[in-house]
Amino acid sequence: MRTIYLDHAGATPVRNEVFSAMSPYLQDVYGNPSSIHHKGREAYDAVTKARTEIAQALEVSPNEIIFTSGGTEANNLALRGVAQNVRLTKSHILVSAIEHKSVLETAHTLSQQGFEVEYIPVDEYGMVHVEDVVTRVRNDTLLISIMYANNEIGTIEPIAEIAEALHEKFGNARPLFHTDACQAPGQLKVSPHELGVDLMTLNSGKIYGPKGVGMLYVREGVCITPQIVGGEQERHLRAGTENVAGIVGFARALTLATEEQATTAVHLSSLRDTFIYSIRMEGFGAILNGHETERLPGNIHFSFPAIEGEALVLLLDSHGICASTGSACNAHDLLPSHVLRATKRAGEHIHGSLRLTLGRSTTEEELEITLKTLIACVERLRALSPLPLKL
Amino acid sequence: MRTIYLDHAGATPVRNEVFSAMSPYLQDVYGNPSSIHHKGREAYDAVTKARTEIAQALEVSPNEIIFTSGGTEANNLALRGVAQNVRLTKSHILVSAIEHKSVLETAHTLSQQGFEVEYIPVDEYGMVHVEDVVTRVRNDTLLISIMYANNEIGTIEPIAEIAEALHEKFGNARPLFHTDACQAPGQLKVSPHELGVDLMTLNSGKIYGPKGVGMLYVREGVCITPQIVGGEQERHLRAGTENVAGIVGFARALTLATEEQATTAVHLSSLRDTFIYSIRMEGFGAILNGHETERLPGNIHFSFPAIEGEALVLLLDSHGICASTGSACNAHDLLPSHVLRATKRAGEHIHGSLRLTLGRSTTEEELEITLKTLIACVERLRALSPLPLKL
């Protein structure tokens, strides 16, 4: 059976160009970048080149990049690294209610260690409002963490506006500002300077690079406490032999994503909008989650009242269509999504939710097949459903 | 120029079989193991299969394995994970003086957080003595960490004997016992049960697997506090999307290393002993560091009085020979090795040290060339040296 893959927010295929770029580093170039002989130096040079490429793509300095094992580690490092560094003087942390679990759970562990964590609400579209951030900032606020674009419902947060407001109101006394931008590259422009953030998380595995590598951008002058110690790598901020092949692949993936971002965004937005329009035309009670326009180009997220999201995903899968009810990280625990709960949707919408995330290879034809299959699946599940349907 | 690679303790080439095993997971099998559709399930199945293979190689249960981004992260997790879990009742930690920096620095950060860290000395061969461990154990000792085989001087520590003594003397009240076994697979038998340890670190990048992946064995019943949070992976003990390709490669590498261990050990020991004998026959004051017999089959470590180790490594490199002065993690900082210092060698020996670590591909012919080149390099450096030579 043909696979139609519409879960690009969960994982992306590794691009051929990326695999080709990585392959030598899984074969002939095997030195440890910390070794001083020529096999070590060629590995070191590869990491340096990758760092420079990433710095260029992000318009930052190479020494503002800390490679990690992925987005989750980078989010952990951002929050804990900043908190532990300034704990003597400040103890208040602001995070949005719709952050990825790796931000929310890290914030929670910090709250158990004496930090005060406050959650910034979102509106019904999953949008954080500038004033909801600014009014919560206190003298002892050390960090604000708000994601650039939500991984479940695709809402793009007003990061630059928030940064500007913080700058305007608090000047140099403003708290540090972190954004989890894992979903953004290739779909949105990703520039820490333009966004006005001090720290930013990226993940290779979400942008057609290999899994197991990511990074934290840390603006020059911002100090963080390392979380993995015992080596001089990453300027002593993250110990452990560099994942050379992974880093090389990540750099290639980010460079390509950046180069193609404008084109990809137009292409995906057009596919997305056609699909959303078509579903609505079907008139079977589908409710769009997330924002109408401030939305990741590749994100489609609907609730279908009176059915279970998991059942829908499994039924679509039996037709070869890969979709998701929300974040892949939540997929196995069957709990209602904390993101939808934060938008204050009714319970029945939460359970009947479906996320389709489009990617580079997604075609109009694939989405036409998906639409037909989806309609059939929803009808079949509704026929079986014990839940009342009020359209 | 031909490369003779004798830095296998620093990094190993990825085996062809490992690269072949990994490749599909960097191409067609790209799902997120947490996704419930078929692309997710095939990734999940690959991780499960790899975990089972590793469990079989180590003779442990699959749910005793926590995948990490490498040996350094696993060592950090072992110490901090155990310490944070039992901090209310116990606060004393024992580590040997010759541990890898990722153990020593993690122990140091714990000492800044109120834990008491005590260092177990080693003898002139880098050997920990059982009684030096047992006599230091107190009622409030929560963890002992002693590496299985030292990465610099190759000394194999009496882990099983220590475990037995702890069991005998303290019974169920004994502290948890962790070993960093990163250097062992393929050279020594690696079985947590036979070693009698509760926690054990392994690193894929040291055993002909990819860099950027490793694991911590945690015996069933031992509780640790996770250090990277925000996802259900690894039974909630290590969050973040699994490095699927890396884990698959690691499993293949460990399986092969285990299958071939006995043969490889005989082959490497023979090459090693011939080389050590030949150097001694040259009679130019070379001093063997580490233990005469309780030594990693692939490890050769000499001090050459009156020369600088870094100069020797660079000169050998100019002849195509990749060697090291000690741990790759120390290579760039030019500090004297903490391992040699712990063996109480005189300062001049520390600086003139050379580590040659043999691997699967190492041949007799390569070592003959290396011996000749080494003699010439040592003579040349001694001719240039301002240091007095007392043979």
Coordinates of N, CA, C and O in Angstrom, one line a residue, chain A residues 2-5 7 10-16 19 22-23 25-27 29-39 41 44 69 72-73 76 80 100-103 105-106 109 203 206 210-212 226-233 236 238-244 310 313-314 317 320-325 328-333, chain B residues 2-5 7 10-16 19 22-23 25-27 29-39 41 44 69 72-73 76 80 100-103 105-106 109 203 206 210-212 226-233 236 238-244 310 313-314 317 320-325 328-333:
Chain A
R2 N 0.4 2.2 -0.7 CA 1.1 3.5 -0.8 C 1.0 4.3 0.5 O -0.1 4.3 1.1
T3 N 2.1 4.8 1.0 CA 2.1 5.6 2.2 C 1.9 7.1 1.8 O 2.6 7.6 0.9
I4 N 1.0 7.8 2.5 CA 0.9 9.2 2.4 C 1.3 9.7 3.7 O 0.6 9.6 4.7
Y5 N 2.5 10.4 3.8 CA 3.0 10.8 5.1 C 2.7 12.2 5.4 O 3.1 13.1 4.8
D7 N 2.8 13.6 8.7 CA 3.2 13.8 10.1 C 4.6 14.4 10.2 O 5.4 14.0 11.0
G10 N 6.0 15.5 13.4 CA 6.5 14.4 14.3 C 7.9 14.0 13.9 O 8.7 13.9 14.8
A11 N 8.1 13.8 12.7 CA 9.5 13.4 12.2 C 9.5 13.7 10.7 O 8.5 13.6 10.0
T12 N 10.7 14.0 10.2 CA 10.8 14.2 8.8 C 11.8 13.2 8.2 O 12.7 12.8 8.9
P13 N 11.6 12.8 6.9 CA 12.7 12.0 6.3 C 14.0 12.8 6.2 O 13.9 14.0 6.2
V14 N 15.1 12.0 6.3 CA 16.4 12.7 6.0 C 16.5 13.0 4.5 O 16.2 12.1 3.7
R15 N 16.8 14.2 4.1 CA 17.0 14.5 2.7 C 18.2 13.8 2.1 O 19.1 13.5 2.8
N16 N 18.1 13.4 0.9 CA 19.2 12.8 0.2 C 20.5 13.6 0.3 O 21.6 13.0 0.6
F19 N 21.9 13.0 3.8 CA 22.5 11.7 3.9 C 23.8 11.6 3.2 O 24.8 11.1 3.8
M22 N 26.4 13.5 5.3 CA 26.7 12.8 6.5 C 27.6 11.5 6.3 O 28.5 11.2 7.1
S23 N 27.3 10.8 5.2 CA 27.9 9.5 5.0 C 29.4 9.4 5.2 O 29.9 8.5 5.9
Y25 N 31.2 10.8 7.2 CA 31.5 10.9 8.7 C 31.0 9.7 9.4 O 31.2 9.5 10.6
L26 N 30.3 8.8 8.7 CA 30.0 7.5 9.2 C 30.9 6.4 8.6 O 30.6 5.2 8.7
Q27 N 31.9 6.9 7.8 CA 32.8 5.9 7.2 C 34.2 6.4 7.4 O 34.8 6.0 8.4
V29 N 35.8 9.4 7.8 CA 36.2 10.5 8.7 C 35.7 10.1 10.1 O 34.6 10.5 10.5
Y30 N 36.5 9.4 10.8 CA 36.0 8.8 12.1 C 36.8 9.3 13.3 O 36.5 8.9 14.4
G31 N 37.7 10.3 13.1 CA 38.4 10.8 14.3 C 37.6 11.4 15.3 O 36.4 11.8 15.1
N32 N 38.2 11.6 16.5 CA 37.6 12.3 17.6 C 38.0 13.8 17.5 O 39.2 14.0 17.4
P33 N 37.0 14.7 17.4 CA 37.4 16.1 17.1 C 38.4 16.6 18.2 O 39.0 17.7 18.0
S34 N 38.5 16.0 19.3 CA 39.4 16.5 20.4 C 40.8 15.9 20.2 O 41.7 16.3 21.0
S35 N 41.0 15.0 19.3 CA 42.3 14.5 19.1 C 43.2 15.4 18.2 O 42.6 16.0 17.3
I36 N 44.5 15.5 18.5 CA 45.3 16.5 17.8 C 45.9 16.0 16.5 O 46.5 16.7 15.8
H37 N 45.8 14.7 16.2 CA 46.3 14.1 15.0 C 45.4 14.5 13.8 O 44.3 15.0 14.0
H38 N 45.8 14.1 12.6 CA 45.1 14.6 11.4 C 43.7 14.0 11.3 O 42.8 14.6 10.8
K39 N 43.5 12.7 11.8 CA 42.1 12.2 11.8 C 41.2 12.9 12.7 O 40.0 13.1 12.5
R41 N 41.8 16.2 13.5 CA 41.6 17.5 13.0 C 40.5 17.5 11.9 O 39.8 18.5 11.7
Y44 N 37.3 17.6 13.6 CA 37.2 18.9 14.2 C 36.8 20.0 13.1 O 35.9 20.8 13.4
S69 N 21.9 16.9 21.8 CA 21.4 15.7 21.2 C 20.0 15.8 20.7 O 19.4 14.9 20.3
T72 N 14.8 18.5 22.8 CA 14.4 18.3 24.2 C 15.6 18.6 25.1 O 15.4 19.4 26.1
E73 N 16.8 18.1 24.7 CA 18.0 18.5 25.6 C 18.2 20.0 25.5 O 18.5 20.6 26.6
N76 N 15.7 21.7 27.8 CA 16.2 21.5 29.2 C 17.3 22.4 29.6 O 17.4 23.0 30.6
R80 N 17.1 25.2 32.6 CA 17.8 24.8 33.8 C 19.2 25.6 33.8 O 19.6 26.0 34.8
H100 N 6.1 22.9 24.5 CA 6.4 21.5 24.4 C 6.6 20.9 25.8 O 7.1 21.7 26.7
K101 N 6.3 19.7 26.0 CA 6.5 19.1 27.3 C 8.0 19.2 27.9 O 8.2 19.3 29.1
S102 N 8.9 19.3 27.0 CA 10.3 19.4 27.4 C 10.6 20.8 28.1 O 11.5 20.9 28.9
V103 N 9.8 21.8 27.7 CA 9.8 23.1 28.4 C 9.0 23.0 29.7 O 9.4 23.3 30.8
E105 N 7.9 20.4 31.5 CA 8.4 19.5 32.6 C 9.7 20.0 33.2 O 9.9 19.8 34.4
T106 N 10.5 20.6 32.4 CA 11.7 21.2 33.0 C 11.3 22.4 33.9 O 11.9 22.5 35.0
T109 N 10.2 20.8 37.1 CA 11.2 20.3 38.0 C 11.9 21.6 38.7 O 12.3 21.5 39.9
N203 N 16.0 21.7 16.3 CA 16.1 20.2 16.3 C 16.3 19.7 14.9 O 15.4 20.0 14.0
K206 N 13.5 17.5 12.9 CA 12.2 18.1 12.4 C 12.4 18.8 11.1 O 11.5 19.4 10.6
P210 N 19.1 14.4 10.4 CA 19.1 13.2 11.3 C 18.5 13.4 12.7 O 18.6 14.6 13.2
K211 N 17.9 12.4 13.2 CA 17.5 12.5 14.6 C 18.7 12.4 15.5 O 19.8 12.0 15.1
G212 N 18.6 12.9 16.8 CA 19.6 12.8 17.7 C 20.6 14.0 17.7 O 21.7 13.9 18.3
P226 N 26.3 24.6 32.5 CA 26.2 23.4 31.7 C 25.4 22.3 32.5 O 25.5 22.2 33.7
Q227 N 24.8 21.4 31.7 CA 24.0 20.3 32.4 C 24.7 19.0 32.2 O 24.4 18.1 32.9
I228 N 25.5 18.9 31.1 CA 26.3 17.7 31.0 C 27.7 18.1 31.0 O 28.2 18.9 30.2
V229 N 28.5 17.6 32.0 CA 29.8 18.1 32.2 C 30.9 17.0 32.1 O 30.6 15.8 32.0
G230 N 32.1 17.4 32.0 CA 33.2 16.5 31.9 C 33.9 16.4 30.6 O 34.5 15.4 30.2
G231 N 34.0 17.5 29.9 CA 34.7 17.6 28.6 C 34.7 19.1 28.2 O 33.8 19.8 28.6
E232 N 35.7 19.4 27.3 CA 35.8 20.8 26.9 C 35.0 21.1 25.7 O 35.1 22.3 25.2
Q233 N 34.2 20.2 25.2 CA 33.4 20.4 23.9 C 32.5 21.6 24.1 O 32.0 21.9 25.2
H236 N 33.1 24.1 26.8 CA 32.8 23.6 28.2 C 31.3 23.7 28.6 O 31.0 23.5 29.7
R238 N 28.8 21.9 27.0 CA 28.1 20.7 26.8 C 29.1 19.6 26.5 O 29.6 19.6 25.3
A239 N 29.5 18.8 27.5 CA 30.5 17.8 27.3 C 30.0 16.6 26.5 O 28.8 16.4 26.4
G240 N 31.0 15.9 26.0 CA 30.7 14.7 25.3 C 31.2 14.8 23.8 O 31.1 15.8 23.2
T241 N 31.8 13.7 23.3 CA 32.3 13.7 22.0 C 31.2 14.1 21.0 O 30.1 13.7 21.1
E242 N 31.6 15.0 20.1 CA 30.6 15.6 19.2 C 30.0 14.5 18.3 O 30.8 13.6 17.8
N243 N 28.7 14.5 18.0 CA 28.1 13.7 17.1 C 28.4 14.2 15.7 O 27.6 14.9 15.0
V244 N 29.6 13.9 15.2 CA 30.1 14.6 14.0 C 29.2 14.5 12.8 O 28.8 15.5 12.2
E310 N -7.7 9.1 18.3 CA -6.8 7.9 18.2 C -7.4 6.9 17.1 O -6.7 6.4 16.3
V313 N -6.9 8.3 13.7 CA -5.5 8.1 13.2 C -5.2 6.7 12.8 O -4.6 6.4 11.8
L314 N -5.7 5.7 13.6 CA -5.4 4.3 13.3 C -6.2 3.9 12.0 O -5.7 3.1 11.2
D317 N -4.4 5.3 9.1 CA -3.2 4.5 8.9 C -3.5 3.2 8.2 O -2.7 2.8 7.4
G320 N -3.0 3.7 4.8 CA -1.7 4.2 4.4 C -1.4 5.6 4.7 O -0.3 6.2 4.3
I321 N -2.3 6.3 5.4 CA -2.1 7.7 5.7 C -1.6 8.0 7.1 O -2.2 7.6 8.1
C322 N -0.4 8.6 7.2 CA 0.2 8.8 8.5 C -0.2 10.2 9.0 O 0.2 11.2 8.4
A323 N -1.0 10.2 10.1 CA -1.4 11.5 10.7 C -1.2 11.3 12.2 O -0.6 10.4 12.7
S324 N -1.6 12.4 12.9 CA -1.4 12.4 14.4 C -2.5 13.1 15.1 O -3.3 13.8 14.5
T325 N -2.7 12.8 16.3 CA -3.7 13.5 17.1 C -3.1 14.7 17.7 O -3.8 15.6 18.3
A328 N 3.7 13.9 18.8 CA 4.2 12.5 18.8 C 4.6 12.1 20.2 O 4.4 11.0 20.6
C329 N 5.0 13.1 21.0 CA 5.5 12.8 22.3 C 4.3 12.4 23.2 O 4.5 11.9 24.3
N330 N 3.1 12.8 22.8 CA 1.9 12.5 23.6 C 1.2 11.2 23.1 O 0.3 10.7 23.7
A331 N 1.7 10.8 21.9 CA 0.8 9.8 21.2 C 0.6 8.5 22.0 O -0.5 8.0 21.9
H332 N 1.5 8.1 22.8 CA 1.3 6.8 23.4 C 0.6 6.9 24.8 O 0.2 5.9 25.3
D333 N 0.5 8.1 25.3 CA -0.1 8.1 26.7 C -1.6 8.4 26.6 O -2.3 8.2 27.7
Chain B
R2 N 50.1 7.3 3.9 CA 49.3 6.2 4.5 C 49.1 6.6 6.0 O 50.0 7.0 6.7
T3 N 47.8 6.4 6.4 CA 47.5 6.6 7.8 C 47.6 5.3 8.6 O 47.1 4.3 8.2
I4 N 48.4 5.4 9.7 CA 48.3 4.3 10.7 C 47.6 4.8 11.9 O 48.1 5.6 12.6
Y5 N 46.4 4.3 12.1 CA 45.5 4.8 13.1 C 45.7 4.0 14.4 O 45.3 2.8 14.5
D7 N 44.7 5.2 17.6 CA 44.0 6.0 18.6 C 42.5 5.5 18.8 O 41.6 6.3 18.9
G10 N 40.3 6.8 21.5 CA 39.8 8.1 21.3 C 38.5 8.0 20.4 O 37.5 8.7 20.7
A11 N 38.6 7.3 19.3 CA 37.4 7.1 18.4 C 37.7 5.9 17.6 O 38.9 5.6 17.3
T12 N 36.7 5.2 17.2 CA 36.8 4.1 16.3 C 36.1 4.4 15.0 O 35.1 5.1 15.0
P13 N 36.6 3.8 13.9 CA 35.8 3.9 12.6 C 34.5 3.2 12.8 O 34.4 2.2 13.6
V14 N 33.4 3.6 12.1 CA 32.2 2.8 12.1 C 32.4 1.6 11.2 O 32.9 1.7 10.1
R15 N 32.1 0.4 11.7 CA 32.2 -0.8 10.9 C 31.2 -0.7 9.7 O 30.1 -0.2 9.8
N16 N 31.6 -1.4 8.6 CA 30.7 -1.4 7.4 C 29.4 -2.1 7.8 O 28.3 -1.6 7.3
F19 N 27.3 0.6 9.5 CA 26.8 1.6 8.6 C 25.7 1.0 7.8 O 24.7 1.7 7.6
M22 N 22.6 0.9 9.8 CA 22.0 2.2 10.1 C 21.3 2.9 8.9 O 20.3 3.6 9.1
S23 N 21.9 2.6 7.8 CA 21.5 3.4 6.6 C 20.0 3.5 6.3 O 19.5 4.6 6.1
Y25 N 17.7 3.7 8.3 CA 17.1 4.6 9.3 C 17.5 6.0 9.1 O 17.0 6.9 9.8
L26 N 18.4 6.2 8.1 CA 18.7 7.6 7.7 C 18.1 7.8 6.3 O 18.4 8.8 5.6
Q27 N 17.2 6.9 5.9 CA 16.6 7.0 4.6 C 15.1 6.7 4.7 O 14.3 7.6 5.0
V29 N 13.2 4.7 6.7 CA 12.5 4.5 7.9 C 12.7 5.7 8.8 O 13.7 5.8 9.6
Y30 N 11.8 6.7 8.6 CA 12.1 8.0 9.2 C 11.1 8.4 10.3 O 11.1 9.5 10.8
G31 N 10.1 7.5 10.6 CA 9.1 7.9 11.5 C 9.6 8.2 12.9 O 10.7 7.8 13.3
N32 N 8.8 8.8 13.7 CA 9.1 9.1 15.1 C 8.5 7.9 15.9 O 7.4 7.6 15.8
P33 N 9.4 7.2 16.7 CA 9.0 6.0 17.4 C 7.8 6.3 18.3 O 7.1 5.3 18.7
S34 N 7.5 7.5 18.6 CA 6.3 7.8 19.5 C 5.0 8.0 18.7 O 4.0 8.1 19.3
S35 N 5.1 8.0 17.4 CA 3.9 8.1 16.5 C 3.2 6.8 16.4 O 3.9 5.7 16.3
I36 N 1.9 6.8 16.4 CA 1.1 5.5 16.4 C 0.9 4.9 15.0 O 0.4 3.8 14.9
H37 N 1.2 5.7 13.9 CA 1.0 5.2 12.6 C 2.1 4.2 12.2 O 3.1 4.0 12.9
H38 N 2.0 3.6 11.0 CA 2.9 2.5 10.6 C 4.4 3.0 10.5 O 5.3 2.3 10.8
K39 N 4.6 4.3 10.0 CA 5.9 4.8 9.9 C 6.5 5.0 11.3 O 7.7 4.9 11.5
R41 N 5.6 3.1 14.0 CA 5.7 1.8 14.5 C 7.0 1.1 14.0 O 7.7 0.4 14.8
Y44 N 9.7 2.5 16.0 CA 9.6 2.0 17.4 C 10.1 0.6 17.4 O 10.9 0.2 18.3
S69 N 22.9 10.1 24.7 CA 23.6 10.6 23.6 C 25.1 10.2 23.6 O 25.9 10.7 22.8
T72 N 29.4 10.2 28.0 CA 29.5 11.3 28.9 C 28.1 11.6 29.6 O 28.0 11.7 30.8
E73 N 27.1 11.6 28.7 CA 25.7 11.8 29.3 C 25.4 10.7 30.2 O 24.8 10.9 31.3
N76 N 27.1 11.2 33.5 CA 26.4 12.3 34.2 C 25.1 11.8 34.9 O 24.8 12.1 36.0
R80 N 24.4 11.8 38.9 CA 23.4 12.8 39.3 C 22.1 12.1 39.5 O 21.4 12.5 40.5
H100 N 37.1 8.9 34.2 CA 37.0 9.9 33.1 C 36.4 11.2 33.7 O 35.7 11.2 34.7
K101 N 36.8 12.3 33.0 CA 36.3 13.6 33.5 C 34.8 13.7 33.6 O 34.3 14.5 34.4
S102 N 34.1 13.0 32.8 CA 32.6 13.1 32.9 C 32.1 12.5 34.3 O 31.0 12.9 34.7
V103 N 32.9 11.6 34.9 CA 32.5 11.2 36.2 C 33.1 12.2 37.3 O 32.4 12.6 38.2
E105 N 34.0 15.4 37.0 CA 33.3 16.7 37.0 C 31.9 16.7 37.5 O 31.4 17.6 38.2
T106 N 31.2 15.6 37.2 CA 29.9 15.4 37.7 C 29.9 15.3 39.2 O 29.1 15.9 40.0
T109 N 30.5 18.7 40.7 CA 29.3 19.6 40.7 C 28.4 19.1 41.9 O 27.7 19.9 42.5
N203 N 29.4 3.3 25.5 CA 29.5 4.4 24.4 C 29.7 3.8 23.1 O 30.7 3.1 22.8
K206 N 33.0 4.3 20.8 CA 34.3 3.7 21.1 C 34.3 2.2 20.7 O 35.3 1.5 20.9
P210 N 28.4 4.4 15.7 CA 28.3 5.8 15.4 C 28.6 6.6 16.7 O 28.3 6.1 17.8
K211 N 29.1 7.8 16.6 CA 29.2 8.7 17.7 C 27.8 9.3 18.0 O 26.9 9.3 17.2
G212 N 27.6 9.8 19.2 CA 26.4 10.5 19.6 C 25.3 9.5 20.1 O 24.1 9.9 20.2
P226 N 15.6 11.3 36.4 CA 15.9 11.7 35.1 C 16.6 13.1 35.0 O 16.3 14.0 35.8
Q227 N 17.5 13.3 34.1 CA 18.2 14.5 33.9 C 17.7 15.3 32.7 O 17.9 16.5 32.6
I228 N 17.1 14.6 31.8 CA 16.5 15.3 30.6 C 15.1 14.9 30.6 O 14.8 13.7 30.5
V229 N 14.2 15.9 30.8 CA 12.8 15.6 31.0 C 11.9 16.1 29.9 O 12.3 17.0 29.1
G230 N 10.7 15.6 29.8 CA 9.7 16.2 28.9 C 9.3 15.3 27.8 O 8.9 15.7 26.7
G231 N 9.3 14.0 28.0 CA 8.9 13.0 27.0 C 8.9 11.6 27.7 O 9.5 11.4 28.7
E232 N 8.1 10.7 27.1 CA 7.9 9.4 27.8 C 8.9 8.4 27.3 O 8.9 7.3 27.8
Q233 N 9.9 8.8 26.5 CA 10.9 7.9 26.0 C 11.7 7.3 27.2 O 11.9 7.9 28.2
H236 N 10.3 7.2 30.6 CA 10.3 8.5 31.3 C 11.7 8.9 31.9 O 11.7 9.8 32.7
R238 N 14.6 9.3 30.2 CA 15.5 10.1 29.4 C 14.6 10.6 28.2 O 14.4 9.8 27.2
A239 N 14.1 11.8 28.2 CA 13.2 12.3 27.2 C 14.0 12.7 26.0 O 15.2 13.0 26.0
G240 N 13.2 12.8 24.9 CA 13.8 13.2 23.6 C 13.6 12.1 22.6 O 13.7 11.0 22.9
T241 N 13.2 12.5 21.3 CA 13.0 11.6 20.3 C 14.3 10.7 20.2 O 15.4 11.2 20.2
E242 N 14.1 9.4 20.1 CA 15.2 8.4 20.0 C 16.0 8.7 18.7 O 15.5 8.9 17.7
N243 N 17.3 8.5 18.9 CA 18.3 8.6 17.8 C 18.2 7.2 17.1 O 19.1 6.4 17.4
V244 N 17.2 7.0 16.3 CA 16.9 5.6 15.8 C 18.1 5.0 15.1 O 18.5 3.9 15.5
E310 N 53.1 16.0 23.6 CA 52.3 16.7 22.5 C 53.2 16.7 21.2 O 52.8 16.5 20.1
V313 N 53.4 13.3 19.6 CA 52.2 13.0 18.9 C 52.1 13.8 17.5 O 51.8 13.2 16.5
L314 N 52.5 15.0 17.6 CA 52.5 15.8 16.3 C 53.5 15.3 15.3 O 53.3 15.3 14.1
D317 N 52.3 12.2 13.9 CA 51.3 12.5 12.9 C 51.8 13.0 11.6 O 51.2 12.7 10.5
G320 N 52.1 10.3 9.5 CA 50.8 9.5 9.2 C 50.4 8.7 10.4 O 49.4 7.9 10.2
I321 N 51.1 8.7 11.5 CA 50.7 7.8 12.6 C 49.8 8.6 13.6 O 50.3 9.6 14.2
C322 N 48.6 8.1 13.9 CA 47.7 8.8 14.8 C 47.8 8.2 16.2 O 47.5 7.0 16.4
A323 N 48.3 9.0 17.1 CA 48.5 8.5 18.5 C 47.9 9.6 19.4 O 47.4 10.6 18.9
S324 N 48.1 9.4 20.7 CA 47.5 10.4 21.7 C 48.5 10.4 22.9 O 49.2 9.5 23.1
T325 N 48.4 11.5 23.6 CA 49.1 11.6 24.9 C 48.3 11.1 26.0 O 48.8 10.9 27.1
A328 N 41.5 11.8 24.7 CA 41.2 12.8 23.7 C 40.5 14.0 24.3 O 40.7 15.1 23.8
C329 N 39.8 13.8 25.3 CA 39.1 14.9 26.0 C 40.1 15.9 26.6 O 39.7 17.0 27.0
N330 N 41.3 15.4 26.9 CA 42.3 16.3 27.5 C 43.2 16.9 26.4 O 44.0 17.8 26.7
A331 N 43.1 16.4 25.2 CA 44.1 16.7 24.2 C 44.3 18.2 23.9 O 45.5 18.6 23.7
H332 N 43.3 19.0 23.9 CA 43.4 20.4 23.6 C 43.9 21.3 24.7 O 44.2 22.4 24.5
D333 N 43.7 20.8 26.0 CA 44.0 21.7 27.0 C 45.5 21.7 27.6 O 45.9 22.5 28.3

